[in-house]
Short mmCIF file of C-alpha atoms in Angstrom, two decimals:
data_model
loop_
_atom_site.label_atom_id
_atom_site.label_comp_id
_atom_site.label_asym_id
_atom_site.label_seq_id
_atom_site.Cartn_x
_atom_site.Cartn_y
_atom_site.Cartn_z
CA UNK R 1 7.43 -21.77 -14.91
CA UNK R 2 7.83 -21.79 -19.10
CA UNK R 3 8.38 -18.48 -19.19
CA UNK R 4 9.52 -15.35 -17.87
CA UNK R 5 7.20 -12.18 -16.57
CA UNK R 6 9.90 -9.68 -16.09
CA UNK R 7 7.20 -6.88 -17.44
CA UNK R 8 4.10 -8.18 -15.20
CA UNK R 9 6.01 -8.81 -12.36
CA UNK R 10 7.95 -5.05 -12.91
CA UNK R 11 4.33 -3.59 -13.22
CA UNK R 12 3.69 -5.46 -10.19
CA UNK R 13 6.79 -4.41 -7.68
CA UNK R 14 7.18 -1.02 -8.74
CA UNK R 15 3.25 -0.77 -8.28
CA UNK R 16 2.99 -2.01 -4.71
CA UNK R 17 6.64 0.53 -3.90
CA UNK R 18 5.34 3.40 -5.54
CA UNK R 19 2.07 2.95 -3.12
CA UNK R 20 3.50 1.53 -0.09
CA UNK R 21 6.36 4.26 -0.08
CA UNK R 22 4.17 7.17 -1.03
CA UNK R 23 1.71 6.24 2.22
CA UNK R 24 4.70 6.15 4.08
CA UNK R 25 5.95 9.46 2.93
CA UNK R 26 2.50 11.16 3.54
CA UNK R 27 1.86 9.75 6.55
CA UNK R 28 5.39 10.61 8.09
CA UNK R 29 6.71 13.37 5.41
CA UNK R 30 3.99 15.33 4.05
CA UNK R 31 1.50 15.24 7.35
CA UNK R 32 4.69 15.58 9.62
CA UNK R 33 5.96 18.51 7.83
CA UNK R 34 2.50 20.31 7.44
CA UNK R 35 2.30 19.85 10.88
CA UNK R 36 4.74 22.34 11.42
CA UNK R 37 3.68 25.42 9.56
CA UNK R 38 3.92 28.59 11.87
CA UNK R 39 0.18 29.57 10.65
CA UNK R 40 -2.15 26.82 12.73
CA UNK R 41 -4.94 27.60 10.12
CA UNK R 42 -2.32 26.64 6.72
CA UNK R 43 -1.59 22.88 8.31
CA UNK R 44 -4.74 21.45 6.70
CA UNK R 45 -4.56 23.14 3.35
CA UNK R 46 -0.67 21.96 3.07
CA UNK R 47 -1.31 18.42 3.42
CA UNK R 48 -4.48 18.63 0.94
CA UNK R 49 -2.29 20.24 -1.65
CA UNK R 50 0.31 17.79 -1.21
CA UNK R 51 -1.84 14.48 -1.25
CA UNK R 52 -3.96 16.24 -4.46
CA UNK R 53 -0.67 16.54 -6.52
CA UNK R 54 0.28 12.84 -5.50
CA UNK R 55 -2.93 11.29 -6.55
CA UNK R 56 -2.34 10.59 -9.71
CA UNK R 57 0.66 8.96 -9.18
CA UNK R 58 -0.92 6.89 -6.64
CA UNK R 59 -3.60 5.91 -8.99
CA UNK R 60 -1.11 4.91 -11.61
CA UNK R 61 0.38 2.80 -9.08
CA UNK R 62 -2.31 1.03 -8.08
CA UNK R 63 -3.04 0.46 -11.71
CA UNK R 64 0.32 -1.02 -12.15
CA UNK R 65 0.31 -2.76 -9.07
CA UNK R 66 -3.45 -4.27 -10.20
CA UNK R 67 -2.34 -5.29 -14.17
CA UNK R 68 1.00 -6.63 -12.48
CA UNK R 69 -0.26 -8.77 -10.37
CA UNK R 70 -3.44 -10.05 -12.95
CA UNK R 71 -0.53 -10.98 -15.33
CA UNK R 72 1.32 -13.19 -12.87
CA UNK R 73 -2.02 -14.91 -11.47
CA UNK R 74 -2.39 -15.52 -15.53
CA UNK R 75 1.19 -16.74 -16.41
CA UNK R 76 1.40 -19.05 -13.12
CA UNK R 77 -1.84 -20.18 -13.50
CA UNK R 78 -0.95 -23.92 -13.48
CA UNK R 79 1.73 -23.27 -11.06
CA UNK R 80 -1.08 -21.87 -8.56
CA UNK R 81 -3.33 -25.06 -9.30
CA UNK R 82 -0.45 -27.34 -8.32
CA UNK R 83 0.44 -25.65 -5.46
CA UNK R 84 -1.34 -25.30 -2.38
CA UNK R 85 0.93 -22.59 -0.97
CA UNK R 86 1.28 -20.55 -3.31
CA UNK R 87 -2.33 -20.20 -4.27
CA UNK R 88 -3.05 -19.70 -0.43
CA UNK R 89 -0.73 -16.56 -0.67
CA UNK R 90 -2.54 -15.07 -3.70
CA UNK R 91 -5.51 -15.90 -2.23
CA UNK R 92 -4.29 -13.35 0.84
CA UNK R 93 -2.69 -11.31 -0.97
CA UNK R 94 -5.95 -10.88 -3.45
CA UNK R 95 -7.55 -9.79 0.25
CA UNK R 96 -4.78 -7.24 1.40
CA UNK R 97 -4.69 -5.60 -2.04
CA UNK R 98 -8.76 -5.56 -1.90
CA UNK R 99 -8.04 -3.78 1.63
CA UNK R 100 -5.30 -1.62 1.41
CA UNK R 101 -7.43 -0.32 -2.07
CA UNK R 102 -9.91 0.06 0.10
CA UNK R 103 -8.03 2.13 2.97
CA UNK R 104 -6.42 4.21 -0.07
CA UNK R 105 -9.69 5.07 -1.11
CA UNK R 106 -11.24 6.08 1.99
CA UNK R 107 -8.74 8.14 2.76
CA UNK R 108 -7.90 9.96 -0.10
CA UNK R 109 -12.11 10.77 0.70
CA UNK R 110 -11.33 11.55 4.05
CA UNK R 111 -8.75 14.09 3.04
CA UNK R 112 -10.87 15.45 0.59
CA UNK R 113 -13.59 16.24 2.67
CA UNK R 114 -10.96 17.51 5.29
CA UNK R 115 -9.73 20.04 2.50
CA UNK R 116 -13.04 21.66 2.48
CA UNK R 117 -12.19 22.64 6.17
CA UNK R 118 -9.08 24.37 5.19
CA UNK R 119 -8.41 27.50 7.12
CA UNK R 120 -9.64 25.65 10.45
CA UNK R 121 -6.81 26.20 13.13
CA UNK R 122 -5.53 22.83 13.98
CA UNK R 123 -2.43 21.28 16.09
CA UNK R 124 -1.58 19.17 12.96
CA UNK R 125 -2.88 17.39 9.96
CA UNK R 126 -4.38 14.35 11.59
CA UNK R 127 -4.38 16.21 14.93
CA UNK R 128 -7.53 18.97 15.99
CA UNK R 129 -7.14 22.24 18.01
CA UNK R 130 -9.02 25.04 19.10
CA UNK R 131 -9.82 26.80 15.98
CA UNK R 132 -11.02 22.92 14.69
CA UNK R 133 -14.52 22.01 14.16
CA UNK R 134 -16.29 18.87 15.38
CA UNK R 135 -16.53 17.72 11.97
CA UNK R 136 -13.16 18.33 11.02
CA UNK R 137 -12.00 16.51 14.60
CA UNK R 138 -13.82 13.70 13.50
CA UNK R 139 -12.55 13.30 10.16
CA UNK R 140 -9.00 13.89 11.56
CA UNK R 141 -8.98 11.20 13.96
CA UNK R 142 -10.19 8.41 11.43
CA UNK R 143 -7.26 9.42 8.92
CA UNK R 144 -4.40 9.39 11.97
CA UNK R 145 -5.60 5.39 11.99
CA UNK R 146 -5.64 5.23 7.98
CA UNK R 147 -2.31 6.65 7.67
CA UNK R 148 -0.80 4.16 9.06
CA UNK R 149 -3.00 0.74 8.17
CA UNK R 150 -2.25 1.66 4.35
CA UNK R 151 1.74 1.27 4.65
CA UNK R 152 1.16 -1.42 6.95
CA UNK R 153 -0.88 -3.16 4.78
CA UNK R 154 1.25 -2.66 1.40
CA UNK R 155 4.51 -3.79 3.34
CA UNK R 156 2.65 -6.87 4.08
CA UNK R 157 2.30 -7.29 0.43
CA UNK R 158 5.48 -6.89 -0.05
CA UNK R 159 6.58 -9.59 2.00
CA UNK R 160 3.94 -11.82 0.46
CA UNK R 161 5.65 -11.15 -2.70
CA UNK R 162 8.98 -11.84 -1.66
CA UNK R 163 7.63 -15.18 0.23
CA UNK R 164 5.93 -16.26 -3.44
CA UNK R 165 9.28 -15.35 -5.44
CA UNK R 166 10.76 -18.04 -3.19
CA UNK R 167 7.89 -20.50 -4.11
CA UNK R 168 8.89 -20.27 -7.06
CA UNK R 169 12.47 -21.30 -7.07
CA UNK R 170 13.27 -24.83 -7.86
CA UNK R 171 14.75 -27.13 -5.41
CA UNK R 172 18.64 -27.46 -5.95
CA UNK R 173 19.67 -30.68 -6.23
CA UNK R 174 22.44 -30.71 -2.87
CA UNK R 175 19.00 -29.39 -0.76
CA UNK R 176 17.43 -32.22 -2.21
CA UNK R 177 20.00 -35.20 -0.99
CA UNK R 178 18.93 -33.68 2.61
CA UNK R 179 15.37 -32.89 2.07
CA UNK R 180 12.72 -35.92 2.56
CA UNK R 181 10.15 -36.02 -0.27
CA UNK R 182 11.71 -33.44 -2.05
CA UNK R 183 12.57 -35.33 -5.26
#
């Protein structure tokens, strides 16, 4: 590589652990703790007012994440059309981002349509209860799933982008002597 991408590639980390670790914290942190109000019919509008402060942060991120990640495609280009590998990890990473946007967006419209049931007695965020409606049940149990595929899917990334820094590294020249076809 000619040159460095310190700024893309910042935009790009601190993107994808500003998202990854923010699911992760609202699935475990802010749901969890929500969970545990004493009023049954204040768990739903806790979590709601939680995730609606944190969206914009977790649209920033995904922004940086997005521009990040466009700026290294751009400034390895060549790199990626002489190697197989690493184009076959952007290519899946390209994917999981497309999907783990897509599980981010989903739920944050999950949640918002859950907010409109605020007031409903429930066992937990994700979880119903007596005092829950049908609808609200329903929209609960597809956001217990989505809480979790959005973290898993981001830590994925993350590897991925660990696995492509290491692409990128140049052979040293002892690994070489023992390395067949590595010259």
């Amino acid at each position: 590589m000619a040159g460095r991408n310190t700024w893309v590639r910042s935009l790009h980390d601190v993107g994808l652990a500003v998202w990854a670790g923010g699911a992760l914290m609202g699935a475990v942190g802010l749901n969890g703790s929500a969970a545990t109000s004493n009023n049954p019919r204040e768990r739903v509008a806790l979590a709601s007012e939680g995730w609606k402060r944190w969206a914009p942060v977790q649209v920033a991120a995904l922004i940086a994440h997005g521009v990040g990640g466009a700026g290294l495609i751009l400034g390895n280009k060549a790199r990626l059309a002489g190697q197989p590998e690493g184009r076959a990890n952007t290519i899946v990473k390209l994917a999981l981002t497309g999907a783990a946007a897509g599980t981010t967006l989903y739920s944050g419209i999950l949640g918002k349509q859950m907010s409109k049931h605020a007031g409903e007695a429930t066992d937990g965020t994700t979880e119903g209860g007596p005092g829950a409606s049908a609808e609200l049940e329903s929209l609960q149990r597809r956001q217990r799933v989505l809480q979790w595929v959005t973290p898993a899917l981001t830590v994925i990334l993350i590897v991925l982008a660990a696995q492509q820094g290491e692409q990128q590294r140049p052979i040293a020249g002892w690994l070489a002597r023992f390395t067949p076809n590595a010259r």
